[in-house]
Every structure is written in C-alpha cells, then in structure tokens.
Short mmCIF file of C-alpha atoms and ligand atoms in Angstrom, two decimals:
data_model
loop_
_atom_site.label_atom_id
_atom_site.label_comp_id
_atom_site.label_asym_id
_atom_site.label_seq_id
_atom_site.Cartn_x
_atom_site.Cartn_y
_atom_site.Cartn_z
CA MET O 1 -10.09 15.84 -20.95
CA ILE O 2 -6.85 13.45 -20.90
CA ASN O 3 -6.77 11.72 -18.42
CA ILE O 4 -3.45 10.09 -16.61
CA PRO O 5 -1.47 6.96 -18.26
CA LYS O 6 -2.55 3.29 -16.64
CA GLY O 7 -0.01 2.26 -13.99
CA THR O 8 0.38 5.79 -12.78
CA LYS O 9 -0.48 8.05 -10.09
CA ASP O 10 -1.08 11.50 -9.02
CA VAL O 11 0.10 12.92 -5.51
CA LEU O 12 -2.21 15.13 -4.26
CA PRO O 13 -1.57 18.35 -2.22
CA SER O 14 -3.22 16.67 0.88
CA GLN O 15 -1.52 13.92 0.23
CA SER O 16 1.94 14.83 -0.52
CA TYR O 17 2.94 15.47 3.05
CA LYS O 18 3.32 11.98 3.19
CA TRP O 19 5.32 11.30 0.19
CA GLN O 20 7.62 14.32 2.34
CA TYR O 21 7.26 11.98 5.63
CA ILE O 22 8.51 8.72 4.05
CA GLU O 23 11.73 10.91 2.12
CA GLN O 24 12.48 12.66 4.83
CA THR O 25 12.77 9.12 6.88
CA ALA O 26 14.82 8.05 3.75
CA LYS O 27 17.29 10.81 4.50
CA GLU O 28 17.32 10.07 8.18
CA VAL O 29 18.13 6.89 7.60
CA ALA O 30 21.09 7.95 5.60
CA ARG O 31 21.93 10.10 7.93
CA VAL O 32 22.55 8.06 10.47
CA PHE O 33 24.67 5.23 8.48
CA ASN O 34 26.88 8.03 6.45
CA ILE O 35 25.18 7.61 3.07
CA LYS O 36 25.43 10.12 0.57
CA GLU O 37 23.06 10.80 -2.47
CA ILE O 38 23.48 10.65 -5.69
CA ARG O 39 20.47 11.43 -8.40
CA THR O 40 21.48 10.01 -12.07
CA PRO O 41 19.15 10.59 -15.36
CA VAL O 42 15.34 9.05 -15.49
CA PHE O 43 16.71 7.80 -18.91
CA GLU O 44 19.61 5.90 -19.66
CA HIS O 45 21.09 3.90 -23.04
CA THR O 46 19.54 0.61 -23.62
CA GLU O 47 22.33 -1.01 -23.21
CA LEU O 48 22.86 -0.32 -20.16
CA PHE O 49 20.14 -1.68 -18.58
CA ARG O 50 20.24 -5.10 -20.84
CA ARG O 51 23.57 -5.36 -19.43
CA GLY O 52 23.04 -4.35 -15.93
CA VAL O 53 19.47 -5.58 -15.24
CA GLY O 54 20.33 -8.53 -16.91
CA GLU O 55 18.99 -10.24 -20.75
CA THR O 56 17.82 -13.26 -18.69
CA THR O 57 14.89 -11.11 -16.48
CA ASP O 58 11.03 -9.85 -16.35
CA VAL O 59 12.09 -6.11 -16.47
CA VAL O 60 14.25 -6.24 -19.73
CA GLY O 61 12.62 -9.33 -21.38
CA LYS O 62 9.31 -7.87 -21.08
CA GLU O 63 8.74 -4.86 -18.82
CA MET O 64 10.94 -2.01 -20.07
CA TYR O 65 9.63 1.34 -21.23
CA THR O 66 12.75 1.60 -24.60
CA PHE O 67 12.07 4.30 -27.08
CA GLU O 68 14.32 5.68 -29.45
CA ASP O 69 14.92 9.35 -29.50
CA LYS O 70 15.28 12.02 -32.01
CA GLY O 71 19.06 10.98 -32.76
CA GLY O 72 18.36 7.43 -33.32
CA ARG O 73 19.54 6.48 -30.24
CA SER O 74 18.30 3.29 -28.05
CA ILE O 75 17.19 4.71 -24.75
CA THR O 76 14.92 2.97 -22.13
CA LEU O 77 13.24 4.73 -19.27
CA LYS O 78 15.51 3.38 -16.28
CA PRO O 79 13.88 0.28 -14.32
CA GLU O 80 15.24 0.29 -11.19
CA GLY O 81 17.95 1.84 -9.76
CA THR O 82 21.19 -0.12 -9.14
CA ALA O 83 22.37 0.23 -12.71
CA GLY O 84 22.26 3.69 -12.97
CA ALA O 85 23.74 3.82 -9.94
CA VAL O 86 26.74 1.49 -11.58
CA ARG O 87 27.31 3.49 -13.75
CA LEU O 88 27.46 6.99 -11.94
CA PHE O 89 30.25 4.80 -9.99
CA VAL O 90 32.64 3.75 -13.35
CA GLU O 91 32.04 6.72 -14.93
CA ASN O 92 32.66 8.94 -12.95
CA GLY O 93 36.20 7.14 -11.89
CA LEU O 94 34.58 7.06 -8.01
CA SER O 95 36.88 3.25 -7.58
CA SER O 96 39.62 5.10 -7.47
CA THR O 97 38.05 7.17 -3.94
CA PRO O 98 38.54 5.70 -0.77
CA MET O 99 36.22 2.28 -0.51
CA PRO O 100 33.68 2.05 0.85
CA VAL O 101 31.67 4.50 -1.63
CA LYS O 102 27.89 3.85 0.10
CA THR O 103 25.34 6.22 -1.80
CA TRP O 104 21.55 6.15 -1.92
CA TYR O 105 18.86 7.47 -4.13
CA MET O 106 14.92 8.19 -4.18
CA THR O 107 13.92 7.71 -7.52
CA PRO O 108 10.72 6.87 -9.94
CA ALA O 109 11.07 3.30 -11.60
CA PHE O 110 9.28 2.61 -15.39
CA ARG O 111 8.16 -0.68 -15.49
CA TYR O 112 5.67 -2.13 -18.55
CA GLU O 113 3.71 -4.55 -16.53
CA ARG O 114 0.13 -5.06 -15.97
CA PRO O 115 -1.11 -3.12 -12.79
CA GLN O 116 -3.00 -4.04 -10.53
CA ALA O 117 -2.60 -3.45 -6.21
CA GLY O 118 1.17 -2.40 -5.57
CA ARG O 119 2.18 -2.77 -9.25
CA LEU O 120 2.15 -0.06 -11.31
CA ARG O 121 4.25 0.86 -14.34
CA GLU O 122 5.76 4.41 -13.02
CA PHE O 123 6.57 3.28 -8.72
CA HIS O 124 9.33 4.74 -6.77
CA GLN O 125 11.98 3.35 -5.05
CA PHE O 126 14.63 4.12 -1.91
CA GLY O 127 17.92 2.24 -2.61
CA ILE O 128 21.15 1.77 -0.86
CA GLU O 129 23.79 1.13 -3.27
CA VAL O 130 27.43 0.16 -0.75
CA PHE O 131 30.65 -0.36 -2.88
CA GLY O 132 34.09 -1.66 -2.39
CA SER O 133 33.61 -4.10 0.38
CA LYS O 134 33.25 -7.94 0.03
CA SER O 135 32.79 -8.45 3.94
CA ALA O 136 29.85 -9.49 5.88
CA GLU O 137 29.78 -6.96 7.94
CA THR O 138 28.60 -4.80 5.53
CA ASP O 139 25.92 -6.89 4.18
CA ALA O 140 25.05 -6.90 7.54
CA GLU O 141 25.17 -3.04 7.74
CA VAL O 142 22.62 -2.82 4.33
CA ILE O 143 20.07 -5.27 6.00
CA PHE O 144 20.64 -2.82 9.15
CA ALA O 145 19.77 -0.19 6.92
CA ALA O 146 16.83 -1.57 5.00
CA SER O 147 15.27 -2.68 8.63
CA SER O 148 15.73 0.80 10.42
CA PHE O 149 13.87 2.41 7.32
CA LEU O 150 10.85 0.33 8.05
CA ASP O 151 11.05 1.01 12.28
CA LYS O 152 11.64 4.51 11.59
CA LEU O 153 8.40 4.29 9.65
CA GLY O 154 6.53 2.17 12.42
CA ILE O 155 6.56 -0.60 10.19
CA LYS O 156 5.64 -3.72 11.61
CA LYS O 157 3.69 -7.06 9.69
CA VAL O 158 7.11 -7.47 7.65
CA LYS O 159 8.98 -10.44 8.09
CA LEU O 160 12.94 -10.50 6.59
CA GLU O 161 13.97 -13.81 4.47
CA ILE O 162 17.22 -13.88 3.16
CA ASN O 163 19.23 -16.30 1.78
CA SER O 164 22.69 -16.80 0.01
CA ILE O 165 22.44 -17.72 -3.70
CA GLY O 166 26.49 -18.23 -4.18
CA CYS O 167 29.34 -17.20 -5.84
CA LYS O 168 29.56 -18.35 -9.59
CA SER O 169 31.79 -21.26 -8.67
CA CYS O 170 28.97 -22.53 -6.00
CA ARG O 171 26.61 -21.89 -9.03
CA ALA O 172 27.87 -23.47 -11.70
CA ASP O 173 27.44 -26.49 -9.38
CA TYR O 174 23.89 -25.76 -8.76
CA ASN O 175 22.41 -24.64 -12.18
CA ARG O 176 24.18 -28.18 -13.21
CA ALA O 177 21.75 -29.30 -10.16
CA LEU O 178 18.76 -27.42 -11.22
CA LYS O 179 19.11 -28.46 -14.86
CA GLU O 180 19.19 -32.59 -13.81
CA TYR O 181 16.01 -31.63 -11.68
CA PHE O 182 14.15 -29.46 -14.24
CA LYS O 183 14.62 -32.13 -17.46
CA SER O 184 11.71 -33.74 -17.05
CA ARG O 185 9.27 -31.87 -16.63
CA LEU O 186 10.70 -28.89 -18.54
CA SER O 187 7.89 -29.90 -21.03
CA GLU O 188 5.03 -29.17 -18.72
CA MET O 189 6.43 -25.20 -17.39
CA CYS O 190 6.07 -21.95 -19.20
CA GLU O 191 8.08 -21.04 -22.34
CA THR O 192 10.01 -18.43 -20.77
CA CYS O 193 11.42 -21.06 -17.54
CA ARG O 194 11.71 -23.10 -21.20
CA THR O 195 14.70 -20.27 -21.74
CA ARG O 196 15.64 -20.30 -18.84
CA PHE O 197 16.16 -23.21 -18.56
CA ASP O 198 19.54 -22.95 -20.85
CA THR O 199 20.43 -19.23 -20.38
CA ASN O 200 19.97 -19.11 -16.59
CA PRO O 201 18.14 -21.92 -14.37
CA LEU O 202 18.22 -20.42 -11.20
CA ARG O 203 15.56 -17.87 -12.83
CA MET O 204 13.25 -20.88 -13.05
CA LEU O 205 12.93 -20.81 -9.04
CA ASP O 206 11.57 -17.17 -9.78
CA CYS O 207 9.00 -17.57 -11.99
CA LYS O 208 5.13 -16.77 -10.82
CA GLU O 209 3.55 -19.13 -12.83
CA GLU O 210 1.52 -21.65 -10.60
CA ARG O 211 2.41 -24.38 -13.02
CA CYS O 212 6.35 -23.82 -12.81
CA LYS O 213 6.20 -23.05 -8.85
CA GLU O 214 4.55 -26.75 -8.36
CA ILE O 215 7.21 -27.63 -10.37
CA GLY O 216 9.63 -26.12 -8.49
CA VAL O 217 8.57 -27.38 -4.94
CA ASN O 218 11.17 -29.88 -4.48
CA ALA O 219 14.49 -28.66 -6.31
CA PRO O 220 17.83 -28.77 -5.02
CA GLU O 221 18.61 -26.01 -2.61
CA ILE O 222 21.06 -23.66 -3.59
CA LEU O 223 22.61 -23.93 0.30
CA ASP O 224 23.32 -27.21 -0.17
CA TYR O 225 25.78 -26.22 -2.63
CA LEU O 226 27.70 -23.11 -1.73
CA CYS O 227 31.53 -23.05 -1.52
CA ASP O 228 33.35 -22.89 2.05
CA ASP O 229 33.91 -19.10 1.57
CA CYS O 230 30.83 -18.47 0.79
CA LYS O 231 29.29 -20.48 3.53
CA THR O 232 31.26 -18.90 6.08
CA HIS O 233 30.53 -15.29 4.66
CA PHE O 234 26.25 -16.09 4.93
CA GLU O 235 26.61 -17.36 8.34
CA LYS O 236 28.98 -14.17 10.08
CA VAL O 237 26.26 -12.66 7.79
CA LYS O 238 23.64 -14.56 9.92
CA SER O 239 25.27 -14.41 13.57
CA MET O 240 25.43 -9.90 12.72
CA LEU O 241 22.05 -9.88 12.72
CA LYS O 242 21.29 -12.45 15.81
CA GLU O 243 23.51 -10.08 17.68
CA GLN O 244 21.38 -6.84 16.72
CA GLY O 245 18.46 -8.86 17.12
CA VAL O 246 17.24 -8.05 14.02
CA GLU O 247 14.57 -11.41 12.87
CA TYR O 248 15.00 -13.20 9.96
CA THR O 249 14.18 -16.33 7.99
CA VAL O 250 16.12 -18.09 5.34
CA ASN O 251 14.16 -18.76 2.26
CA PRO O 252 16.13 -20.80 -0.04
CA ARG O 253 13.93 -20.02 -2.46
CA ILE O 254 14.44 -16.27 -2.76
CA VAL O 255 16.57 -15.84 -5.92
CA ARG O 256 15.86 -12.14 -6.26
CA GLY O 257 14.26 -11.20 -10.01
CA LEU O 258 17.80 -9.49 -11.03
CA ASP O 259 20.53 -11.50 -12.94
CA TYR O 260 24.66 -10.29 -10.89
CA TYR O 261 23.45 -10.72 -7.51
CA SER O 262 25.84 -13.42 -5.48
CA ARG O 263 25.96 -14.13 -1.97
CA THR O 264 23.18 -12.49 0.17
CA VAL O 265 20.63 -11.97 -0.50
CA PHE O 266 17.29 -10.69 0.52
CA GLU O 267 13.36 -9.57 1.08
CA PHE O 268 11.08 -7.63 3.18
CA VAL O 269 7.86 -9.71 2.54
CA SER O 270 4.14 -8.68 4.02
CA ASN O 271 1.30 -11.17 3.94
CA GLU O 272 -1.10 -7.91 4.21
CA ILE O 273 -0.98 -6.41 1.01
CA GLY O 274 -2.25 -9.18 -1.69
CA ALA O 275 0.10 -11.44 -3.36
CA GLN O 276 2.71 -8.36 -3.97
CA GLY O 277 3.72 -8.74 -0.71
CA THR O 278 7.75 -7.97 -1.55
CA VAL O 279 8.38 -4.19 -0.15
CA CYS O 280 11.68 -4.24 -0.23
CA GLY O 281 14.27 -6.29 -1.60
CA GLY O 282 18.69 -6.56 -2.45
CA GLY O 283 21.04 -8.14 -2.43
CA ARG O 284 25.30 -8.80 -3.31
CA TYR O 285 26.20 -8.16 -6.69
CA ASP O 286 29.60 -8.38 -6.84
CA GLY O 287 30.01 -9.01 -10.31
CA LEU O 288 27.68 -5.67 -12.05
CA VAL O 289 30.34 -3.10 -11.49
CA ALA O 290 32.99 -5.10 -13.90
CA GLU O 291 30.19 -6.34 -16.04
CA LEU O 292 29.47 -2.52 -17.08
CA GLY O 293 33.19 -2.03 -16.84
CA GLY O 294 34.70 -0.95 -14.10
CA PRO O 295 37.16 -2.46 -12.37
CA GLU O 296 36.29 -5.87 -9.99
CA THR O 297 34.45 -4.28 -7.14
CA PRO O 298 32.17 -5.74 -5.04
CA ALA O 299 28.45 -4.22 -3.83
CA ILE O 300 26.30 -4.75 -2.03
CA GLY O 301 22.45 -2.90 -2.03
CA PHE O 302 18.51 -2.65 -2.37
CA ALA O 303 16.00 -0.66 -2.87
CA ALA O 304 12.40 -0.50 -1.22
CA GLY O 305 9.55 -0.23 -2.88
CA ILE O 306 7.52 3.48 -1.73
CA GLU O 307 3.98 2.28 -2.94
CA ARG O 308 4.01 -0.77 -1.66
CA LEU O 309 5.58 0.46 1.79
CA MET O 310 2.45 3.13 1.78
CA LEU O 311 0.19 0.95 1.32
CA LEU O 312 1.13 -0.95 3.81
CA MET O 313 1.10 1.05 6.33
CA ASP O 314 -2.98 2.20 5.25
CA ASN O 315 -3.90 -1.37 5.29
CA THR O 316 -2.12 -1.94 8.44
CA GLY O 317 -2.85 1.18 10.36
CA VAL O 318 0.01 2.07 11.08
CA GLU O 319 -0.40 6.54 11.37
CA TYR O 320 1.22 8.95 9.40
CA PRO O 321 2.40 12.07 11.49
CA GLN O 322 -0.29 14.82 10.96
CA GLU O 323 -0.24 17.46 8.03
CA PRO O 324 1.47 20.32 8.72
CA LYS O 325 -1.03 23.35 8.82
CA PRO O 326 -0.62 27.12 9.14
CA VAL O 327 0.36 28.63 12.80
CA ILE O 328 -2.07 31.41 12.37
CA TYR O 329 -4.71 33.17 9.87
CA ILE O 330 -5.02 36.47 9.70
CA ALA O 331 -8.73 37.51 8.46
CA GLY O 332 -9.66 40.82 7.39
CA MET O 333 -12.79 43.14 7.74
CA ASP O 334 -12.73 45.89 5.04
CA GLU O 335 -9.46 46.59 2.35
CA LYS O 336 -6.80 48.68 4.53
CA SER O 337 -7.39 45.95 7.35
CA ARG O 338 -6.42 43.14 4.49
CA ALA O 339 -3.96 44.73 3.70
CA GLU O 340 -2.73 45.24 7.02
CA ALA O 341 -3.42 41.47 7.53
CA PHE O 342 -1.51 40.32 3.93
CA LYS O 343 2.10 42.98 5.75
CA ILE O 344 1.74 40.91 8.67
CA ALA O 345 1.18 37.75 6.89
CA GLN O 346 4.48 38.57 4.62
CA ALA O 347 6.76 39.58 8.29
CA LEU O 348 5.28 36.09 9.75
CA ARG O 349 6.61 34.56 6.19
CA ASN O 350 10.00 36.14 6.14
CA SER O 351 10.69 34.51 9.83
CA GLY O 352 9.56 31.27 9.15
CA ILE O 353 6.15 30.91 10.48
CA SER O 354 3.47 29.67 8.01
CA ALA O 355 0.62 32.09 8.09
CA GLU O 356 -2.73 32.63 5.78
CA ILE O 357 -5.02 35.06 4.58
CA ASP O 358 -8.25 35.76 2.43
CA HIS O 359 -7.74 35.57 -0.90
CA MET O 360 -10.67 34.75 -2.13
CA GLU O 361 -12.41 38.02 -0.71
CA ARG O 362 -14.88 36.32 1.39
CA SER O 363 -16.26 37.76 4.46
CA VAL O 364 -15.34 37.61 7.75
CA LYS O 365 -17.05 34.62 8.63
CA ALA O 366 -16.58 32.27 6.09
CA GLN O 367 -13.12 33.47 6.42
CA LEU O 368 -13.09 32.23 9.55
CA LYS O 369 -14.86 29.24 8.34
CA TYR O 370 -11.75 28.32 6.02
CA ALA O 371 -9.59 29.16 8.40
CA ASP O 372 -11.11 26.48 10.84
CA LYS O 373 -11.12 24.48 7.93
CA LEU O 374 -7.19 24.72 7.31
CA GLY O 375 -6.74 23.85 10.90
CA ALA O 376 -5.10 27.11 11.51
CA ARG O 377 -3.42 26.75 14.90
CA PHE O 378 -4.28 30.22 16.08
CA VAL O 379 -6.64 33.08 14.33
CA ALA O 380 -6.88 37.19 14.35
CA VAL O 381 -9.38 39.09 13.02
CA ILE O 382 -8.39 42.65 11.72
CA GLY O 383 -10.74 45.30 11.57
CA GLU O 384 -10.25 49.57 12.23
CA SER O 385 -10.12 49.42 16.15
CA GLU O 386 -7.25 46.79 15.65
CA LEU O 387 -6.32 48.72 13.21
CA GLN O 388 -6.78 52.30 16.09
CA SER O 389 -5.19 50.47 18.83
CA GLY O 390 -2.67 48.45 17.12
CA GLU O 391 -3.38 45.34 18.20
CA VAL O 392 -5.49 42.34 18.24
CA ASN O 393 -7.29 39.77 20.31
CA ILE O 394 -5.32 36.00 18.73
CA LYS O 395 -7.81 33.28 19.22
CA ASN O 396 -6.17 29.82 19.75
CA MET O 397 -8.65 27.70 18.00
CA SER O 398 -7.55 24.16 20.16
CA ASP O 399 -9.61 25.83 23.69
CA GLY O 400 -11.37 28.99 22.60
CA SER O 401 -9.03 30.74 24.59
CA SER O 402 -7.01 34.11 23.35
CA GLU O 403 -5.04 36.62 24.03
CA ALA O 404 -4.61 40.60 22.90
CA VAL O 405 -1.22 41.03 21.77
CA LYS O 406 0.45 44.01 19.94
CA ILE O 407 0.09 43.31 16.29
CA SER O 408 4.19 44.59 16.87
CA ASP O 409 4.40 41.56 19.05
CA ILE O 410 2.84 38.28 17.08
CA TYR O 411 5.93 37.18 16.00
CA SER O 412 7.71 36.82 19.61
CA TYR O 413 4.17 35.40 20.52
CA LEU O 414 3.21 32.76 18.00
CA LYS O 415 7.38 32.03 18.26
CA GLN O 416 6.59 31.87 22.28
CA LYS O 417 3.50 29.63 21.88
CA GLU O 418 5.75 26.99 19.12
CA ASN O 419 7.60 26.05 22.43
P1 LIG N 501 8.36 -8.35 -7.87
O1 LIG N 501 8.35 -9.98 -7.67
O2 LIG N 501 6.98 -7.36 -7.28
O3 LIG N 501 8.05 -8.20 -9.48
P2 LIG N 501 10.96 -7.51 -8.38
O4 LIG N 501 11.50 -8.57 -8.40
O5 LIG N 501 10.49 -7.45 -10.01
O6 LIG N 501 9.54 -7.02 -7.78
P3 LIG N 501 12.89 -5.55 -7.53
O7 LIG N 501 13.12 -5.63 -9.00
O8 LIG N 501 13.29 -6.13 -6.45
O9 LIG N 501 11.03 -6.05 -7.84
O10 LIG N 501 12.94 -4.03 -7.18
C1 LIG N 501 12.72 -3.32 -5.54
C2 LIG N 501 11.51 -3.25 -5.31
O11 LIG N 501 10.20 -2.10 -5.97
C3 LIG N 501 9.97 -4.35 -4.98
O12 LIG N 501 10.35 -4.97 -3.55
C4 LIG N 501 9.01 -3.80 -5.15
O13 LIG N 501 8.95 -2.93 -4.26
C5 LIG N 501 9.52 -2.37 -6.14
N1 LIG N 501 8.09 -3.00 -7.62
C6 LIG N 501 9.44 -3.52 -7.83
N2 LIG N 501 8.26 -3.78 -9.06
C7 LIG N 501 7.21 -2.67 -9.19
C8 LIG N 501 5.71 -1.80 -9.26
N3 LIG N 501 5.29 -2.40 -10.50
N4 LIG N 501 5.08 -1.33 -8.99
C9 LIG N 501 4.98 -1.05 -7.68
N5 LIG N 501 6.39 -1.43 -7.22
C10 LIG N 501 7.28 -2.05 -7.52
MG1 LIG N 502 8.83 -7.93 -11.00
#
C-alpha cells in the first residue's frame, strides 16, 4: 500500500459536493462582479516566483517545490496564484486591451511547510487579480468581492483587517525608521530577521517567531509614515468600506507575506481555527507587473485558502447545502424487468433526471434498502405485472405515499414533482 504524501488530502466522493459548492459560490461572485476566469499552468519557471513573490519571503526562501526537469530547466510548482496571473497578463499582451482586466482563478498551490491544521503542502486558493486601475474604488471592489464570497458561504466569524503599507517613497522612510528601531536588538532576533534587516526590514514585522514578535511590539507604525497621496488613497478606501457597511479594523501590523505589495493590504482573519487564522489575504501590488517585464500597471488582488475556509465552516457550524441525491431508483425483479429499468433510467438521464438502478444483482429487498441509503427521492419497482400493464407505482420516499404512473409518463411525472 502506498500512502498519500504528507500534507496532502484526498477529496472523497461523499465530500466533493462541498468543494463544488464552494467553487460554484466563487463563480457566482465572479459573475456578478464581471470577473473572468484564467487558468495558468501548475508549474512555471522558478525565476517567475523568485522575482514575482520575492526572495525575502518565506515562500521563496523555504517553501517552494523546485526541481530540474529532464531538459535541465528549473521548474517550480506554483506556491500561489498571483505571479502566474501577472505572467499571463504580460505574456498575452493584455496590457494593450481596455483596462481594467479583471481575472479570477481557482488553483492548487504547493508549499513545503510543516503540515498542521490549516497548513498543507498542497492546498487550494480562490483568487481575484484586477489589473490596470490605481483608484481606491478598485481596492474597495476587490475587498467587497472577497467579503461577498465569505458572506455567500455563510461565514460569519471572520474579521476584516486592513492596512496601508504605502508606496516606494514612503516605505523608504519607514524602512529607515524600522532599522533604527530594530538595530539595538538585532542580535536577539532570528536569523531570517537578521537577513531581512538588510534586505527588507518591513518583513521583520511578519515574523512568526515569538521573540521576534515581542521585540517588534513597539516598532514604529507605517501609517505614521504615509505620504499625502497614500494617505488620501487609504482614507478613500476606508470611507467606501464604511459606506457599504463592511466592518473592518485597521491593523498596522499587516504587511503580507509577499513583496511588491503597496498601499492597501488586507486580511480576513478568524480565531476559530487555531494558529492559522488568515483565511484570505490580499493587497495592491503596483510594482509587480513592471517587475515581471510588463509596462507599469497598477494591480490589486487577493487569495482565499479553501481548506482553511472549510475548516472554519466546520468549526463554526456553517451548513453546506444538501448533497445531491438521485431523483429516482428503479428496481427490477427479474431479468426482463431489470432490462426495462435500465432503459427507463437511461431515458430519464438523457432528459436530465438523475436515475439509479441495480448494478450488483441484488434481491429486490436489498435494492430497496440500497435506494434508501442513497437517499433517492422516489422508488419504483418493476416486475412482470408492471411490464404487462405498462404502469408502475412510484413511491415518494419522504412521505411514503405512492402513485400509479404509466411507464411512458415517468419523466413528466417526476418533472412535475421537481417543481
Ligand atoms: P500564513 O501566514 O498562514 O503562512 P501566507 O501569508 O503564507 O499565510 P498567502 O501567501 O497570503 O498566505 O496565501 C493566501 C491564503 O492561502 C492564506 O490566507 C491561507 O488561507 C492560504 N494558505 C497559505 N498557505 C497555506 C497552506 N500551507 N495550507 C493551507 N492554506 C494556506
Ligand atoms: Mg505562509
């Protein structure tokens, strides 16, 4: 027996409807916001993530699934969706189409992490990336889309936290202030933070080590360093959230795990799923398209982790809609009636009604028991007399009532019951 790799999960036949429900909800949100789906390969050139996610991030530094293919190229399984979306945007010349370009994806992502609740090596993200607009309306719209996705799923126990991390120019001042602050205590901090001190001090606020977190508690706050434009932008985003009644708190500690973010960053956080509480994270990344070889193009997006959302739904008693059940089970008593059951089921299926029959040569009694297990809404038993009369009793399993229906009328009978 060969087992599943550590940090990955199967989706079982009895559970897949939950995934389908979340996917449908994502699609519905995308539809009303007029956002179009994109699909990018599961693997890309390693360089794309090195540059697109950023060398100083945990993702690139520690977590990527990187290998050499048979042609000697360095390939990486996508650890997130943004870099690929940006590559698609640049490579396919979407920058010369009318802006904004609004995209979404549902994708597996791969990170070599220590598996624990809410942290897997293969997980899934629903993400939205909007290219070409720098306006605060777009920030607000992207946050609304994320919030409406969570709402539609019935998720209540999440909090929206937002922050602005400014632009290149205000961040330069801020990084200087951070270095000044951390300088004297640097020797007490983890190795990664000591590197970040030189490469990207902002990252030091994102460290997960307890002692580094403690040291950072009184660090200067980015909001005090924003330039006027960044301030105005942030105020506008906040006022639009208020206007729409979307509750938020400003958390000056959010810096996001990835480089190239600018201005608005946000997270939807829950304290119902343990240490891995961020179910959705996003922000503006005005520098990334140019960084990856495209023309200067502002952009903003988010990604929600599906497994964490499902964990949250389970932990807080959010219900999924019922698993779809067959509409009718048609049992056959002997060989001839089984053949008739097969034909009827096939005709119903061709007309879009889900029908099930016996595949296991069970007795009629066992077939009925199985139909009950399946949760079929109606059950019909065909035997010699039904074949002769051309009529069957259709039993409604929810109330036990039954009606005689002509075999040729089963479709219209069920159709009328459906409504
Ligand atoms: P974390 O702080 O939890 O490591 P992150 O900053 O690395 O998160 P992002 O890169 O922003 O996460 O990814 C977006 C979302 O994808 C996260 O908010 C989370 O819901 C989900 N996610 C990230 N890593 C994992 C993982 N290893 N397993 C499951 N879900 C994940
Ligand atoms: Mg992470």
